PDB file of C-alpha atoms in Angstrom:
ATOM      1  CA  UNK A 128     106.778  24.570 105.510  1.00 87.00           C
ATOM      2  CA  UNK A 129     110.317  25.097 104.145  1.00 92.00           C
ATOM      3  CA  UNK A 130     109.249  23.796 100.736  1.00 94.00           C
ATOM      4  CA  UNK A 131     106.287  26.172 100.726  1.00 92.00           C
ATOM      5  CA  UNK A 132     108.588  29.097 101.632  1.00 92.00           C
ATOM      6  CA  UNK A 133     110.915  28.089  98.813  1.00 95.00           C
ATOM      7  CA  UNK A 134     108.083  27.959  96.286  1.00 94.00           C
ATOM      8  CA  UNK A 135     106.812  31.392  97.331  1.00 94.00           C
ATOM      9  CA  UNK A 136     110.350  32.802  97.189  1.00 94.00           C
ATOM     10  CA  UNK A 137     110.678  31.392  93.676  1.00 95.00           C
ATOM     11  CA  UNK A 138     107.327  32.937  92.659  1.00 94.00           C
ATOM     12  CA  UNK A 139     108.421  36.347  93.971  1.00 94.00           C
ATOM     13  CA  UNK A 140     111.744  36.149  92.122  1.00 96.00           C
ATOM     14  CA  UNK A 141     110.047  34.978  88.922  1.00 96.00           C
ATOM     15  CA  UNK A 142     107.523  37.808  89.156  1.00 96.00           C
ATOM     16  CA  UNK A 143     110.319  40.354  89.668  1.00 96.00           C
ATOM     17  CA  UNK A 144     112.079  38.919  86.620  1.00 97.00           C
ATOM     18  CA  UNK A 145     108.898  39.137  84.548  1.00 96.00           C
ATOM     19  CA  UNK A 146     108.509  42.787  85.570  1.00 96.00           C
ATOM     20  CA  UNK A 147     112.133  43.523  84.669  1.00 97.00           C
ATOM     21  CA  UNK A 148     111.628  41.922  81.246  1.00 97.00           C
ATOM     22  CA  UNK A 149     108.530  44.036  80.674  1.00 96.00           C
ATOM     23  CA  UNK A 150     106.142  41.102  80.660  1.00 94.00           C
ATOM     24  CA  UNK A 151     102.685  42.714  80.279  1.00 92.00           C
ATOM     25  CA  UNK A 152     100.939  40.107  82.422  1.00 94.00           C
ATOM     26  CA  UNK A 153     103.231  40.819  85.369  1.00 95.00           C
ATOM     27  CA  UNK A 154     102.618  44.551  85.104  1.00 96.00           C
ATOM     28  CA  UNK A 155      98.872  43.988  84.826  1.00 96.00           C
ATOM     29  CA  UNK A 156      98.956  41.932  88.021  1.00 95.00           C
ATOM     30  CA  UNK A 157     100.894  44.637  89.877  1.00 95.00           C
ATOM     31  CA  UNK A 158      98.524  47.309  88.580  1.00 96.00           C
ATOM     32  CA  UNK A 159      95.499  45.260  89.655  1.00 97.00           C
ATOM     33  CA  UNK A 160      96.756  44.735  93.196  1.00 95.00           C
ATOM     34  CA  UNK A 161      97.699  48.426  93.434  1.00 94.00           C
ATOM     35  CA  UNK A 162      94.186  49.444  92.376  1.00 94.00           C
ATOM     36  CA  UNK A 163      92.711  46.987  94.878  1.00 94.00           C
ATOM     37  CA  UNK A 164      94.932  48.440  97.596  1.00 90.00           C
ATOM     38  CA  UNK A 165      93.949  52.028  96.761  1.00 89.00           C
ATOM     39  CA  UNK A 166      90.248  51.083  96.693  1.00 90.00           C
ATOM     40  CA  UNK A 167      90.529  49.123  99.982  1.00 88.00           C
ATOM     41  CA  UNK A 168      89.299  45.940  98.311  1.00 91.00           C
ATOM     42  CA  UNK A 169      90.929  43.633 100.802  1.00 90.00           C
ATOM     43  CA  UNK A 170      89.581  40.362  99.373  1.00 92.00           C
ATOM     44  CA  UNK A 171      90.925  41.262  95.927  1.00 95.00           C
ATOM     45  CA  UNK A 172      94.295  42.077  97.474  1.00 93.00           C
ATOM     46  CA  UNK A 173      94.428  38.686  99.169  1.00 93.00           C
ATOM     47  CA  UNK A 174      93.431  36.887  95.967  1.00 95.00           C
ATOM     48  CA  UNK A 175      95.935  38.787  93.806  1.00 96.00           C
ATOM     49  CA  UNK A 176      98.830  38.257  96.211  1.00 95.00           C
ATOM     50  CA  UNK A 177     101.548  35.799  95.215  1.00 94.00           C
ATOM     51  CA  UNK A 178     100.743  33.983  98.478  1.00 94.00           C
ATOM     52  CA  UNK A 179      97.053  34.650  99.247  1.00 94.00           C
ATOM     53  CA  UNK A 180      96.992  32.557 102.439  1.00 92.00           C
ATOM     54  CA  UNK A 181      99.990  34.396 103.888  1.00 92.00           C
ATOM     55  CA  UNK A 182      98.535  37.779 102.936  1.00 91.00           C
ATOM     56  CA  UNK A 183      95.296  36.947 104.755  1.00 90.00           C
ATOM     57  CA  UNK A 184      97.235  35.645 107.779  1.00 91.00           C
ATOM     58  CA  UNK A 185      99.319  38.835 107.996  1.00 88.00           C
ATOM     59  CA  UNK A 186      96.180  40.965 107.754  1.00 86.00           C
ATOM     60  CA  UNK A 187      94.401  38.938 110.418  1.00 88.00           C
ATOM     61  CA  UNK A 188      97.331  39.232 112.845  1.00 88.00           C
ATOM     62  CA  UNK A 189      96.700  42.966 113.207  1.00 83.00           C
ATOM     63  CA  UNK A 190      93.049  43.344 112.168  1.00 80.00           C
ATOM     64  CA  UNK A 191      91.395  39.987 112.902  1.00 76.00           C
ATOM     65  CA  UNK A 192      87.745  41.091 112.936  1.00 79.00           C
ATOM     66  CA  UNK A 193      85.720  40.247 109.837  1.00 80.00           C
ATOM     67  CA  UNK A 194      84.695  43.902 109.546  1.00 77.00           C
ATOM     68  CA  UNK A 195      88.359  44.839 109.077  1.00 75.00           C
ATOM     69  CA  UNK A 196      88.215  43.208 105.653  1.00 80.00           C
ATOM     70  CA  UNK A 197      85.909  45.995 104.505  1.00 80.00           C
ATOM     71  CA  UNK A 198      87.613  48.829 106.408  1.00 81.00           C
ATOM     72  CA  UNK A 199      89.084  51.780 104.573  1.00 81.00           C
ATOM     73  CA  UNK A 200      92.413  51.734 106.403  1.00 79.00           C
ATOM     74  CA  UNK A 201      95.047  49.255 107.456  1.00 77.00           C
ATOM     75  CA  UNK A 202      96.857  48.711 110.742  1.00 76.00           C
ATOM     76  CA  UNK A 203      99.996  50.527 109.609  1.00 80.00           C
ATOM     77  CA  UNK A 204      98.687  54.107 109.686  1.00 82.00           C
ATOM     78  CA  UNK A 205      95.174  53.670 111.024  1.00 82.00           C
ATOM     79  CA  UNK A 206      92.110  55.614 109.907  1.00 80.00           C
ATOM     80  CA  UNK A 207      93.473  59.107 110.680  1.00 85.00           C
ATOM     81  CA  UNK A 208      96.801  58.874 108.867  1.00 88.00           C
ATOM     82  CA  UNK A 209      95.967  56.552 105.981  1.00 86.00           C
ATOM     83  CA  UNK A 210      97.868  57.755 102.913  1.00 88.00           C
ATOM     84  CA  UNK A 211      95.228  56.324 100.581  1.00 87.00           C
ATOM     85  CA  UNK A 212      92.459  58.178 102.424  1.00 88.00           C
ATOM     86  CA  UNK A 213      94.477  61.409 102.453  1.00 91.00           C
ATOM     87  CA  UNK A 214      95.183  61.046  98.725  1.00 91.00           C
ATOM     88  CA  UNK A 215      91.466  60.630  98.039  1.00 91.00           C
ATOM     89  CA  UNK A 216      90.678  63.729 100.095  1.00 93.00           C
ATOM     90  CA  UNK A 217      93.355  65.778  98.308  1.00 96.00           C
ATOM     91  CA  UNK A 218      92.092  64.628  94.908  1.00 95.00           C
ATOM     92  CA  UNK A 219      88.509  65.505  95.845  1.00 96.00           C
ATOM     93  CA  UNK A 220      89.572  68.955  97.088  1.00 97.00           C
ATOM     94  CA  UNK A 221      91.605  69.561  93.916  1.00 97.00           C
ATOM     95  CA  UNK A 222      88.687  68.469  91.756  1.00 97.00           C
ATOM     96  CA  UNK A 223      86.351  70.802  93.628  1.00 97.00           C
ATOM     97  CA  UNK A 224      88.865  73.664  93.364  1.00 97.00           C
ATOM     98  CA  UNK A 225      89.283  73.102  89.627  1.00 97.00           C
ATOM     99  CA  UNK A 226      85.503  73.094  89.172  1.00 97.00           C
ATOM    100  CA  UNK A 227      85.248  76.399  91.057  1.00 97.00           C
ATOM    101  CA  UNK A 228      88.037  77.966  88.984  1.00 96.00           C
ATOM    102  CA  UNK A 229      86.432  76.714  85.764  1.00 96.00           C
ATOM    103  CA  UNK A 230      83.141  78.274  86.808  1.00 96.00           C
ATOM    104  CA  UNK A 231      84.899  81.586  87.633  1.00 94.00           C
ATOM    105  CA  UNK A 232      86.652  81.480  84.258  1.00 93.00           C
ATOM    106  CA  UNK A 233      83.384  80.956  82.377  1.00 94.00           C
ATOM    107  CA  UNK A 234      81.584  83.622  84.401  1.00 94.00           C
ATOM    108  CA  UNK A 235      84.469  86.011  83.687  1.00 89.00           C
ATOM    109  CA  UNK A 236      83.948  85.685  79.942  1.00 89.00           C
ATOM    110  CA  UNK A 237      86.133  82.658  79.242  1.00 89.00           C
ATOM    111  CA  UNK A 238      88.881  84.853  77.791  1.00 86.00           C
ATOM    112  CA  UNK A 239      92.348  83.369  77.847  1.00 85.00           C
ATOM    113  CA  UNK A 240      94.146  86.544  76.844  1.00 84.00           C
ATOM    114  CA  UNK A 241      92.804  89.680  78.445  1.00 75.00           C
ATOM    115  CA  UNK A 242      93.531  93.084  76.935  1.00 78.00           C
ATOM    116  CA  UNK A 243      96.462  94.882  78.480  1.00 81.00           C
ATOM    117  CA  UNK A 244      95.413  97.650  80.800  1.00 79.00           C
ATOM    118  CA  UNK A 245      96.756 101.142  80.236  1.00 72.00           C
ATOM    119  CA  UNK A 246      99.800 101.875  82.356  1.00 75.00           C
ATOM    120  CA  UNK A 247      99.990 105.169  84.216  1.00 76.00           C
ATOM    121  CA  UNK A 248     102.313 107.729  82.626  1.00 74.00           C
ATOM    122  CA  UNK A 249     105.827 107.814  84.032  1.00 71.00           C
ATOM    123  CA  UNK A 250     106.685 110.902  86.034  1.00 65.00           C
TER     124      UNK A 250
END
């Protein structure tokens, strides 16, 4: 087990070094696991981890049911406070708000610069 820990430690250090050197493959791997995390693709996260077995073991310690591998939250924050879920909701609300404002803009004549309105005379 100590040898395995040493190998994984080496892999983590080597990956950090590759990132620091700007190795495109290392960045692509980090980007892929980040996308998998944001999309709640648990199996992809396990497979992309530097130690897939350990990642699965850690997950199963807190969420052992098979259905937890398709859940859209983790055990850290739970379903109500999941930062990924909240980010999705904020993005959806912003997208909807932008669509409404775009529609208002078009309905209002789609003018960027409106003519200046006459100011009342100074007394």
